[in-house]
Amino acid sequence: EIMDVARAQGAQTLGQTIPKRIAVIVTRETGRNGMKLMDKDVLPVFHLAGADATVHNIYSLEQVKPLVAGLDMSKVDTVVVVGGDSLVCETLSGLLCRSDAERVRKVPIGIVPAGDANSTASALGLDAFDHHTRTAGQ
């Protein structure tokens, strides 16, 4: 059912440029199995949208800032974080510490809440999205 919704949404014109080059940052240490959620729901939607998603698997939070520091942002239209509060915060912190932080601030950031609390997503008003993500990931 979610794929039917994705196909219907994908057929609509949004009147804006849809990001085609997506850097996905995901950790295996999420509370709700972010890898499973990503494989089952997130990547198929990106594929249907015609996006080229590069997945960066993180095994510990210490890997996030070096990874983000090394991203070639000239080849990234958006960054999507699949994980919990810690992964989101580390990713944002890493992006804002880059020497090209002014340019990076213009890059859209997506959050797929896949942690235990997801307080960051909730504070950003993503409660409804969080609910749908949990439902789709089960």
mmCIF file of N, CA and C in Angstrom:
data_model
loop_
_atom_site.group_PDB
_atom_site.id
_atom_site.type_symbol
_atom_site.label_atom_id
_atom_site.label_comp_id
_atom_site.label_asym_id
_atom_site.label_seq_id
_atom_site.Cartn_x
_atom_site.Cartn_y
_atom_site.Cartn_z
ATOM 1 N N GLU A 1 0.812 -1.189 0.000
ATOM 2 C CA GLU A 1 0.000 0.000 0.000
ATOM 3 C C GLU A 1 0.856 1.253 0.000
ATOM 4 N N ILE A 2 1.933 1.271 0.780
ATOM 5 C CA ILE A 2 2.778 2.460 0.819
ATOM 6 C C ILE A 2 3.441 2.703 -0.532
ATOM 7 N N MET A 3 3.745 1.630 -1.253
ATOM 8 C CA MET A 3 4.362 1.795 -2.566
ATOM 9 C C MET A 3 3.367 2.382 -3.560
ATOM 10 N N ASP A 4 2.094 2.044 -3.446
ATOM 11 C CA ASP A 4 1.076 2.646 -4.312
ATOM 12 C C ASP A 4 0.982 4.144 -4.057
ATOM 13 N N VAL A 5 1.035 4.521 -2.797
ATOM 14 C CA VAL A 5 1.012 5.938 -2.442
ATOM 15 C C VAL A 5 2.245 6.635 -3.003
ATOM 16 N N ALA A 6 3.411 5.993 -2.882
ATOM 17 C CA ALA A 6 4.656 6.575 -3.391
ATOM 18 C C ALA A 6 4.587 6.754 -4.900
ATOM 19 N N ARG A 7 4.055 5.763 -5.609
ATOM 20 C CA ARG A 7 3.919 5.879 -7.070
ATOM 21 C C ARG A 7 2.992 7.029 -7.443
ATOM 22 N N ALA A 8 1.875 7.144 -6.736
ATOM 23 C CA ALA A 8 0.921 8.222 -7.017
ATOM 24 C C ALA A 8 1.554 9.577 -6.739
ATOM 25 N N GLN A 9 2.272 9.695 -5.640
ATOM 26 C CA GLN A 9 2.947 10.958 -5.319
ATOM 27 C C GLN A 9 4.038 11.255 -6.336
ATOM 28 N N GLY A 10 4.750 10.226 -6.759
ATOM 29 C CA GLY A 10 5.834 10.401 -7.726
ATOM 30 C C GLY A 10 5.354 10.874 -9.084
ATOM 31 N N ALA A 11 4.107 10.598 -9.408
ATOM 32 C CA ALA A 11 3.554 11.012 -10.695
ATOM 33 C C ALA A 11 3.108 12.474 -10.703
ATOM 34 N N GLN A 12 3.038 13.089 -9.531
ATOM 35 C CA GLN A 12 2.585 14.475 -9.435
ATOM 36 C C GLN A 12 3.751 15.436 -9.606
ATOM 37 N N THR A 13 3.474 16.587 -10.218
ATOM 38 C CA THR A 13 4.456 17.638 -10.358
ATOM 39 C C THR A 13 4.435 18.498 -9.110
ATOM 40 N N LEU A 14 5.600 18.714 -8.537
ATOM 41 C CA LEU A 14 5.686 19.489 -7.311
ATOM 42 C C LEU A 14 5.981 20.965 -7.561
ATOM 43 N N GLY A 15 6.372 21.296 -8.795
ATOM 44 C CA GLY A 15 6.688 22.674 -9.099
ATOM 45 C C GLY A 15 8.021 23.116 -8.526
ATOM 46 N N GLN A 16 8.851 22.172 -8.134
ATOM 47 C CA GLN A 16 10.178 22.501 -7.619
ATOM 48 C C GLN A 16 11.145 21.406 -8.029
ATOM 49 N N THR A 17 12.409 21.683 -7.894
ATOM 50 C CA THR A 17 13.416 20.701 -8.248
ATOM 51 C C THR A 17 13.481 19.633 -7.163
ATOM 52 N N ILE A 18 13.409 18.380 -7.566
ATOM 53 C CA ILE A 18 13.496 17.265 -6.621
ATOM 54 C C ILE A 18 14.954 16.836 -6.545
ATOM 55 N N PRO A 19 15.504 16.726 -5.333
ATOM 56 C CA PRO A 19 16.903 16.299 -5.205
ATOM 57 C C PRO A 19 17.113 14.932 -5.848
ATOM 58 N N LYS A 20 18.154 14.830 -6.660
ATOM 59 C CA LYS A 20 18.440 13.575 -7.344
ATOM 60 C C LYS A 20 19.667 12.860 -6.799
ATOM 61 N N ARG A 21 20.531 13.588 -6.109
ATOM 62 C CA ARG A 21 21.751 12.976 -5.561
ATOM 63 C C ARG A 21 21.673 13.073 -4.042
ATOM 64 N N ILE A 22 21.395 11.936 -3.423
ATOM 65 C CA ILE A 22 21.114 11.916 -1.990
ATOM 66 C C ILE A 22 22.194 11.128 -1.253
ATOM 67 N N ALA A 23 22.765 11.745 -0.224
ATOM 68 C CA ALA A 23 23.683 11.049 0.676
ATOM 69 C C ALA A 23 22.856 10.589 1.868
ATOM 70 N N VAL A 24 22.764 9.281 2.051
ATOM 71 C CA VAL A 24 21.990 8.708 3.150
ATOM 72 C C VAL A 24 22.962 8.240 4.228
ATOM 73 N N ILE A 25 22.762 8.731 5.431
ATOM 74 C CA ILE A 25 23.602 8.322 6.562
ATOM 75 C C ILE A 25 22.732 7.501 7.501
ATOM 76 N N VAL A 26 23.148 6.279 7.751
ATOM 77 C CA VAL A 26 22.356 5.367 8.578
ATOM 78 C C VAL A 26 23.283 4.621 9.533
ATOM 79 N N THR A 27 22.759 4.304 10.692
ATOM 80 C CA THR A 27 23.537 3.539 11.666
ATOM 81 C C THR A 27 22.843 2.212 11.963
ATOM 82 N N ARG A 28 23.640 1.225 12.234
ATOM 83 C CA ARG A 28 23.098 -0.085 12.597
ATOM 84 C C ARG A 28 22.655 -0.116 14.050
ATOM 85 N N GLU A 29 22.938 0.936 14.777
ATOM 86 C CA GLU A 29 22.651 0.976 16.208
ATOM 87 C C GLU A 29 21.377 1.742 16.541
ATOM 88 N N THR A 30 20.405 1.792 15.644
ATOM 89 C CA THR A 30 19.179 2.532 15.919
ATOM 90 C C THR A 30 18.201 1.672 16.704
ATOM 91 N N GLY A 31 17.335 2.344 17.438
ATOM 92 C CA GLY A 31 16.368 1.651 18.277
ATOM 93 C C GLY A 31 15.314 0.899 17.494
ATOM 94 N N ARG A 32 14.992 1.365 16.302
ATOM 95 C CA ARG A 32 13.934 0.714 15.535
ATOM 96 C C ARG A 32 14.447 0.062 14.265
ATOM 97 N N ASN A 33 15.676 -0.371 14.281
ATOM 98 C CA ASN A 33 16.248 -1.066 13.148
ATOM 99 C C ASN A 33 16.225 -0.199 11.894
ATOM 100 N N GLY A 34 17.024 0.848 11.910
ATOM 101 C CA GLY A 34 17.091 1.789 10.800
ATOM 102 C C GLY A 34 17.478 1.150 9.485
ATOM 103 N N MET A 35 18.338 0.138 9.518
ATOM 104 C CA MET A 35 18.749 -0.528 8.275
ATOM 105 C C MET A 35 17.553 -1.217 7.617
ATOM 106 N N LYS A 36 16.743 -1.895 8.408
ATOM 107 C CA LYS A 36 15.568 -2.570 7.863
ATOM 108 C C LYS A 36 14.582 -1.552 7.292
ATOM 109 N N LEU A 37 14.360 -0.484 8.032
ATOM 110 C CA LEU A 37 13.465 0.583 7.583
ATOM 111 C C LEU A 37 13.983 1.200 6.287
ATOM 112 N N MET A 38 15.269 1.438 6.231
ATOM 113 C CA MET A 38 15.855 2.032 5.041
ATOM 114 C C MET A 38 15.706 1.112 3.836
ATOM 115 N N ASP A 39 16.056 -0.154 4.004
ATOM 116 C CA ASP A 39 15.979 -1.104 2.894
ATOM 117 C C ASP A 39 14.552 -1.346 2.429
ATOM 118 N N LYS A 40 13.623 -1.394 3.367
ATOM 119 C CA LYS A 40 12.238 -1.736 3.034
ATOM 120 C C LYS A 40 11.439 -0.544 2.508
ATOM 121 N N ASP A 41 11.681 0.653 3.064
ATOM 122 C CA ASP A 41 10.819 1.789 2.752
ATOM 123 C C ASP A 41 11.529 2.991 2.131
ATOM 124 N N VAL A 42 12.678 3.363 2.675
ATOM 125 C CA VAL A 42 13.322 4.601 2.240
ATOM 126 C C VAL A 42 13.937 4.461 0.852
ATOM 127 N N LEU A 43 14.814 3.484 0.652
ATOM 128 C CA LEU A 43 15.479 3.345 -0.638
ATOM 129 C C LEU A 43 14.508 3.086 -1.794
ATOM 130 N N PRO A 44 13.466 2.271 -1.612
ATOM 131 C CA PRO A 44 12.515 2.097 -2.724
ATOM 132 C C PRO A 44 11.832 3.409 -3.140
ATOM 133 N N VAL A 45 11.527 4.274 -2.193
ATOM 134 C CA VAL A 45 10.903 5.558 -2.529
ATOM 135 C C VAL A 45 11.892 6.423 -3.304
ATOM 136 N N PHE A 46 13.146 6.449 -2.883
ATOM 137 C CA PHE A 46 14.156 7.203 -3.621
ATOM 138 C C PHE A 46 14.293 6.653 -5.041
ATOM 139 N N HIS A 47 14.284 5.332 -5.157
ATOM 140 C CA HIS A 47 14.393 4.708 -6.478
ATOM 141 C C HIS A 47 13.224 5.115 -7.372
ATOM 142 N N LEU A 48 12.020 5.073 -6.823
ATOM 143 C CA LEU A 48 10.844 5.480 -7.602
ATOM 144 C C LEU A 48 10.921 6.939 -8.036
ATOM 145 N N ALA A 49 11.551 7.765 -7.233
ATOM 146 C CA ALA A 49 11.687 9.185 -7.556
ATOM 147 C C ALA A 49 12.818 9.440 -8.548
ATOM 148 N N GLY A 50 13.557 8.396 -8.886
ATOM 149 C CA GLY A 50 14.664 8.556 -9.820
ATOM 150 C C GLY A 50 15.911 9.143 -9.185
ATOM 151 N N ALA A 51 16.003 9.062 -7.857
ATOM 152 C CA ALA A 51 17.150 9.622 -7.142
ATOM 153 C C ALA A 51 18.286 8.608 -7.079
ATOM 154 N N ASP A 52 19.491 9.125 -7.060
ATOM 155 C CA ASP A 52 20.687 8.309 -6.879
ATOM 156 C C ASP A 52 21.102 8.430 -5.422
ATOM 157 N N ALA A 53 20.811 7.410 -4.637
ATOM 158 C CA ALA A 53 21.093 7.439 -3.197
ATOM 159 C C ALA A 53 22.385 6.680 -2.908
ATOM 160 N N THR A 54 23.317 7.382 -2.275
ATOM 161 C CA THR A 54 24.554 6.757 -1.821
ATOM 162 C C THR A 54 24.419 6.534 -0.322
ATOM 163 N N VAL A 55 24.471 5.273 0.086
ATOM 164 C CA VAL A 55 24.269 4.920 1.491
ATOM 165 C C VAL A 55 25.614 4.836 2.202
ATOM 166 N N HIS A 56 25.693 5.547 3.318
ATOM 167 C CA HIS A 56 26.888 5.531 4.163
ATOM 168 C C HIS A 56 26.502 4.852 5.470
ATOM 169 N N ASN A 57 26.961 3.608 5.656
ATOM 170 C CA ASN A 57 26.673 2.850 6.875
ATOM 171 C C ASN A 57 27.639 3.269 7.976
ATOM 172 N N ILE A 58 27.077 3.659 9.099
ATOM 173 C CA ILE A 58 27.871 4.077 10.249
ATOM 174 C C ILE A 58 27.759 2.993 11.320
ATOM 175 N N TYR A 59 28.882 2.608 11.874
ATOM 176 C CA TYR A 59 28.873 1.599 12.928
ATOM 177 C C TYR A 59 29.028 2.207 14.306
ATOM 178 N N SER A 60 29.549 3.449 14.362
ATOM 179 C CA SER A 60 29.650 4.154 15.640
ATOM 180 C C SER A 60 29.543 5.650 15.363
ATOM 181 N N LEU A 61 29.098 6.398 16.353
ATOM 182 C CA LEU A 61 28.928 7.837 16.186
ATOM 183 C C LEU A 61 30.246 8.561 15.927
ATOM 184 N N GLU A 62 31.358 7.970 16.338
ATOM 185 C CA GLU A 62 32.663 8.576 16.100
ATOM 186 C C GLU A 62 32.982 8.656 14.605
ATOM 187 N N GLN A 63 32.310 7.880 13.790
ATOM 188 C CA GLN A 63 32.555 7.881 12.351
ATOM 189 C C GLN A 63 31.797 8.985 11.615
ATOM 190 N N VAL A 64 30.835 9.595 12.259
ATOM 191 C CA VAL A 64 29.948 10.529 11.554
ATOM 192 C C VAL A 64 30.670 11.787 11.095
ATOM 193 N N LYS A 65 31.331 12.492 12.007
ATOM 194 C CA LYS A 65 31.961 13.773 11.638
ATOM 195 C C LYS A 65 33.029 13.607 10.557
ATOM 196 N N PRO A 66 33.917 12.610 10.652
ATOM 197 C CA PRO A 66 34.878 12.432 9.549
ATOM 198 C C PRO A 66 34.186 12.109 8.218
ATOM 199 N N LEU A 67 33.134 11.313 8.271
ATOM 200 C CA LEU A 67 32.403 10.998 7.045
ATOM 201 C C LEU A 67 31.807 12.260 6.437
ATOM 202 N N VAL A 68 31.104 13.028 7.253
ATOM 203 C CA VAL A 68 30.441 14.240 6.781
ATOM 204 C C VAL A 68 31.467 15.261 6.292
ATOM 205 N N ALA A 69 32.605 15.344 6.980
ATOM 206 C CA ALA A 69 33.661 16.275 6.572
ATOM 207 C C ALA A 69 34.204 15.926 5.193
ATOM 208 N N GLY A 70 34.183 14.641 4.861
ATOM 209 C CA GLY A 70 34.725 14.190 3.583
ATOM 210 C C GLY A 70 33.736 14.115 2.437
ATOM 211 N N LEU A 71 32.465 14.402 2.702
ATOM 212 C CA LEU A 71 31.479 14.362 1.621
ATOM 213 C C LEU A 71 31.773 15.438 0.585
ATOM 214 N N ASP A 72 31.738 15.061 -0.683
ATOM 215 C CA ASP A 72 31.882 16.036 -1.765
ATOM 216 C C ASP A 72 30.514 16.650 -2.000
ATOM 217 N N MET A 73 30.277 17.789 -1.376
ATOM 218 C CA MET A 73 28.957 18.411 -1.412
ATOM 219 C C MET A 73 28.599 18.967 -2.786
ATOM 220 N N SER A 74 29.558 19.006 -3.709
ATOM 221 C CA SER A 74 29.221 19.405 -5.077
ATOM 222 C C SER A 74 28.489 18.279 -5.798
ATOM 223 N N LYS A 75 28.510 17.090 -5.202
ATOM 224 C CA LYS A 75 27.832 15.929 -5.790
ATOM 225 C C LYS A 75 26.651 15.467 -4.955
ATOM 226 N N VAL A 76 26.194 16.327 -4.024
ATOM 227 C CA VAL A 76 25.093 15.978 -3.130
ATOM 228 C C VAL A 76 24.044 17.077 -3.178
ATOM 229 N N ASP A 77 22.792 16.685 -3.466
ATOM 230 C CA ASP A 77 21.678 17.639 -3.469
ATOM 231 C C ASP A 77 20.990 17.709 -2.117
ATOM 232 N N THR A 78 21.033 16.623 -1.374
ATOM 233 C CA THR A 78 20.425 16.584 -0.046
ATOM 234 C C THR A 78 21.079 15.486 0.785
ATOM 235 N N VAL A 79 20.964 15.627 2.089
ATOM 236 C CA VAL A 79 21.469 14.620 3.022
ATOM 237 C C VAL A 79 20.275 14.099 3.803
ATOM 238 N N VAL A 80 20.161 12.776 3.888
ATOM 239 C CA VAL A 80 19.077 12.153 4.651
ATOM 240 C C VAL A 80 19.704 11.319 5.759
ATOM 241 N N VAL A 81 19.221 11.549 6.969
ATOM 242 C CA VAL A 81 19.713 10.815 8.139
ATOM 243 C C VAL A 81 18.631 9.828 8.571
ATOM 244 N N VAL A 82 18.989 8.545 8.594
ATOM 245 C CA VAL A 82 18.077 7.499 9.057
ATOM 246 C C VAL A 82 18.626 7.022 10.388
ATOM 247 N N GLY A 83 18.021 7.505 11.478
ATOM 248 C CA GLY A 83 18.524 7.141 12.790
ATOM 249 C C GLY A 83 17.856 7.951 13.875
ATOM 250 N N GLY A 84 18.492 7.936 15.015
ATOM 251 C CA GLY A 84 17.930 8.618 16.171
ATOM 252 C C GLY A 84 18.563 9.978 16.408
ATOM 253 N N ASP A 85 18.271 10.530 17.576
ATOM 254 C CA ASP A 85 18.712 11.869 17.937
ATOM 255 C C ASP A 85 20.223 12.046 17.833
ATOM 256 N N SER A 86 20.976 11.098 18.321
ATOM 257 C CA SER A 86 22.435 11.225 18.318
ATOM 258 C C SER A 86 22.990 11.299 16.903
ATOM 259 N N LEU A 87 22.503 10.465 16.019
ATOM 260 C CA LEU A 87 22.987 10.477 14.637
ATOM 261 C C LEU A 87 22.611 11.781 13.943
ATOM 262 N N VAL A 88 21.400 12.260 14.176
ATOM 263 C CA VAL A 88 20.969 13.524 13.587
ATOM 264 C C VAL A 88 21.856 14.662 14.086
ATOM 265 N N CYS A 89 22.070 14.736 15.382
ATOM 266 C CA CYS A 89 22.878 15.821 15.966
ATOM 267 C C CYS A 89 24.326 15.764 15.498
ATOM 268 N N GLU A 90 24.912 14.584 15.459
ATOM 269 C CA GLU A 90 26.293 14.451 14.998
ATOM 270 C C GLU A 90 26.423 14.839 13.524
ATOM 271 N N THR A 91 25.450 14.467 12.720
ATOM 272 C CA THR A 91 25.479 14.810 11.298
ATOM 273 C C THR A 91 25.374 16.318 11.107
ATOM 274 N N LEU A 92 24.418 16.947 11.783
ATOM 275 C CA LEU A 92 24.261 18.398 11.669
ATOM 276 C C LEU A 92 25.505 19.124 12.173
ATOM 277 N N SER A 93 26.042 18.683 13.283
ATOM 278 C CA SER A 93 27.244 19.289 13.836
ATOM 279 C C SER A 93 28.403 19.166 12.848
ATOM 280 N N GLY A 94 28.560 17.996 12.279
ATOM 281 C CA GLY A 94 29.631 17.781 11.301
ATOM 282 C C GLY A 94 29.475 18.655 10.070
ATOM 283 N N LEU A 95 28.250 18.804 9.590
ATOM 284 C CA LEU A 95 28.013 19.648 8.416
ATOM 285 C C LEU A 95 28.324 21.109 8.712
ATOM 286 N N LEU A 96 27.937 21.565 9.901
ATOM 287 C CA LEU A 96 28.139 22.972 10.246
ATOM 288 C C LEU A 96 29.577 23.304 10.628
ATOM 289 N N CYS A 97 30.407 22.291 10.851
ATOM 290 C CA CYS A 97 31.817 22.521 11.166
ATOM 291 C C CYS A 97 32.703 22.520 9.919
ATOM 292 N N ARG A 98 32.126 22.270 8.775
ATOM 293 C CA ARG A 98 32.900 22.238 7.528
ATOM 294 C C ARG A 98 33.368 23.647 7.154
ATOM 295 N N SER A 99 34.446 23.710 6.390
ATOM 296 C CA SER A 99 34.945 25.015 5.945
ATOM 297 C C SER A 99 33.979 25.692 4.978
ATOM 298 N N ASP A 100 33.148 24.891 4.294
ATOM 299 C CA ASP A 100 32.154 25.444 3.366
ATOM 300 C C ASP A 100 30.750 25.437 3.996
ATOM 301 N N ALA A 101 30.693 25.647 5.308
ATOM 302 C CA ALA A 101 29.427 25.549 6.049
ATOM 303 C C ALA A 101 28.357 26.493 5.512
ATOM 304 N N GLU A 102 28.742 27.674 5.027
ATOM 305 C CA GLU A 102 27.740 28.608 4.486
ATOM 306 C C GLU A 102 27.008 27.977 3.309
ATOM 307 N N ARG A 103 27.748 27.325 2.423
ATOM 308 C CA ARG A 103 27.131 26.664 1.271
ATOM 309 C C ARG A 103 26.345 25.437 1.710
ATOM 310 N N VAL A 104 26.888 24.703 2.666
ATOM 311 C CA VAL A 104 26.257 23.469 3.137
ATOM 312 C C VAL A 104 24.917 23.771 3.815
ATOM 313 N N ARG A 105 24.789 24.937 4.423
ATOM 314 C CA ARG A 105 23.530 25.303 5.095
ATOM 315 C C ARG A 105 22.352 25.357 4.125
ATOM 316 N N LYS A 106 22.633 25.479 2.850
ATOM 317 C CA LYS A 106 21.572 25.547 1.836
ATOM 318 C C LYS A 106 21.148 24.162 1.350
ATOM 319 N N VAL A 107 21.866 23.137 1.769
ATOM 320 C CA VAL A 107 21.551 21.768 1.360
ATOM 321 C C VAL A 107 20.434 21.238 2.260
ATOM 322 N N PRO A 108 19.325 20.775 1.663
ATOM 323 C CA PRO A 108 18.236 20.232 2.484
ATOM 324 C C PRO A 108 18.687 18.999 3.268
ATOM 325 N N ILE A 109 18.175 18.887 4.482
ATOM 326 C CA ILE A 109 18.459 17.744 5.352
ATOM 327 C C ILE A 109 17.146 17.016 5.608
ATOM 328 N N GLY A 110 17.132 15.726 5.338
ATOM 329 C CA GLY A 110 15.955 14.910 5.637
ATOM 330 C C GLY A 110 16.228 14.049 6.856
ATOM 331 N N ILE A 111 15.202 13.834 7.642
ATOM 332 C CA ILE A 111 15.331 12.989 8.826
ATOM 333 C C ILE A 111 14.278 11.894 8.761
ATOM 334 N N VAL A 112 14.728 10.653 8.807
ATOM 335 C CA VAL A 112 13.825 9.512 8.934
ATOM 336 C C VAL A 112 14.021 9.006 10.364
ATOM 337 N N PRO A 113 13.093 9.352 11.264
ATOM 338 C CA PRO A 113 13.251 8.979 12.667
ATOM 339 C C PRO A 113 13.268 7.457 12.846
ATOM 340 N N ALA A 114 14.387 6.949 13.359
ATOM 341 C CA ALA A 114 14.500 5.502 13.546
ATOM 342 C C ALA A 114 15.192 5.185 14.866
ATOM 343 N N GLY A 115 15.090 6.098 15.812
ATOM 344 C CA GLY A 115 15.706 5.878 17.112
ATOM 345 C C GLY A 115 14.665 5.518 18.152
ATOM 346 N N ASP A 116 15.071 5.569 19.399
ATOM 347 C CA ASP A 116 14.154 5.240 20.490
ATOM 348 C C ASP A 116 13.244 6.409 20.850
ATOM 349 N N ALA A 117 13.811 7.604 20.956
ATOM 350 C CA ALA A 117 13.023 8.760 21.405
ATOM 351 C C ALA A 117 12.631 9.690 20.266
ATOM 352 N N ASN A 118 13.543 9.951 19.336
ATOM 353 C CA ASN A 118 13.303 10.848 18.205
ATOM 354 C C ASN A 118 12.858 12.233 18.641
ATOM 355 N N SER A 119 13.460 12.738 19.706
ATOM 356 C CA SER A 119 13.116 14.063 20.227
ATOM 357 C C SER A 119 13.445 15.163 19.238
ATOM 358 N N THR A 120 14.536 15.010 18.493
ATOM 359 C CA THR A 120 14.915 16.024 17.512
ATOM 360 C C THR A 120 13.853 16.135 16.427
ATOM 361 N N ALA A 121 13.426 15.011 15.884
ATOM 362 C CA ALA A 121 12.387 15.025 14.856
ATOM 363 C C ALA A 121 11.095 15.607 15.412
ATOM 364 N N SER A 122 10.764 15.250 16.626
ATOM 365 C CA SER A 122 9.549 15.764 17.256
ATOM 366 C C SER A 122 9.629 17.276 17.434
ATOM 367 N N ALA A 123 10.790 17.779 17.865
ATOM 368 C CA ALA A 123 10.969 19.224 18.056
ATOM 369 C C ALA A 123 10.855 19.981 16.742
ATOM 370 N N LEU A 124 11.147 19.307 15.638
ATOM 371 C CA LEU A 124 11.038 19.923 14.314
ATOM 372 C C LEU A 124 9.643 19.758 13.718
ATOM 373 N N GLY A 125 8.736 19.173 14.496
ATOM 374 C CA GLY A 125 7.365 19.017 14.027
ATOM 375 C C GLY A 125 7.148 17.812 13.143
ATOM 376 N N LEU A 126 7.997 16.802 13.275
ATOM 377 C CA LEU A 126 7.886 15.611 12.436
ATOM 378 C C LEU A 126 7.168 14.467 13.136
ATOM 379 N N ASP A 127 6.297 14.785 14.099
ATOM 380 C CA ASP A 127 5.581 13.735 14.821
ATOM 381 C C ASP A 127 4.740 12.868 13.893
ATOM 382 N N ALA A 128 4.003 13.490 12.970
ATOM 383 C CA ALA A 128 3.146 12.724 12.051
ATOM 384 C C ALA A 128 3.991 11.835 11.159
ATOM 385 N N PHE A 129 5.130 12.374 10.680
ATOM 386 C CA PHE A 129 6.016 11.591 9.831
ATOM 387 C C PHE A 129 6.582 10.416 10.614
ATOM 388 N N ASP A 130 6.942 10.668 11.866
ATOM 389 C CA ASP A 130 7.474 9.631 12.731
ATOM 390 C C ASP A 130 6.456 8.492 12.866
ATOM 391 N N HIS A 131 5.181 8.848 13.046
ATOM 392 C CA HIS A 131 4.137 7.827 13.174
ATOM 393 C C HIS A 131 4.065 6.973 11.914
ATOM 394 N N HIS A 132 4.072 7.599 10.749
ATOM 395 C CA HIS A 132 3.995 6.841 9.494
ATOM 396 C C HIS A 132 5.232 5.996 9.293
ATOM 397 N N THR A 133 6.393 6.508 9.694
ATOM 398 C CA THR A 133 7.619 5.758 9.543
ATOM 399 C C THR A 133 7.592 4.508 10.408
ATOM 400 N N ARG A 134 7.116 4.653 11.644
ATOM 401 C CA ARG A 134 7.015 3.483 12.520
ATOM 402 C C ARG A 134 6.070 2.452 11.949
ATOM 403 N N THR A 135 4.940 2.897 11.449
ATOM 404 C CA THR A 135 3.967 1.968 10.876
ATOM 405 C C THR A 135 4.544 1.245 9.679
ATOM 406 N N ALA A 136 5.215 2.003 8.808
ATOM 407 C CA ALA A 136 5.759 1.404 7.586
ATOM 408 C C ALA A 136 6.915 0.459 7.900
ATOM 409 N N GLY A 137 7.674 0.750 8.960
ATOM 410 C CA GLY A 137 8.836 -0.064 9.272
ATOM 411 C C GLY A 137 8.528 -1.349 10.002
ATOM 412 N N GLN A 138 7.298 -1.532 10.417
ATOM 413 C CA GLN A 138 6.974 -2.735 11.199
ATOM 414 C C GLN A 138 6.586 -3.885 10.307
#
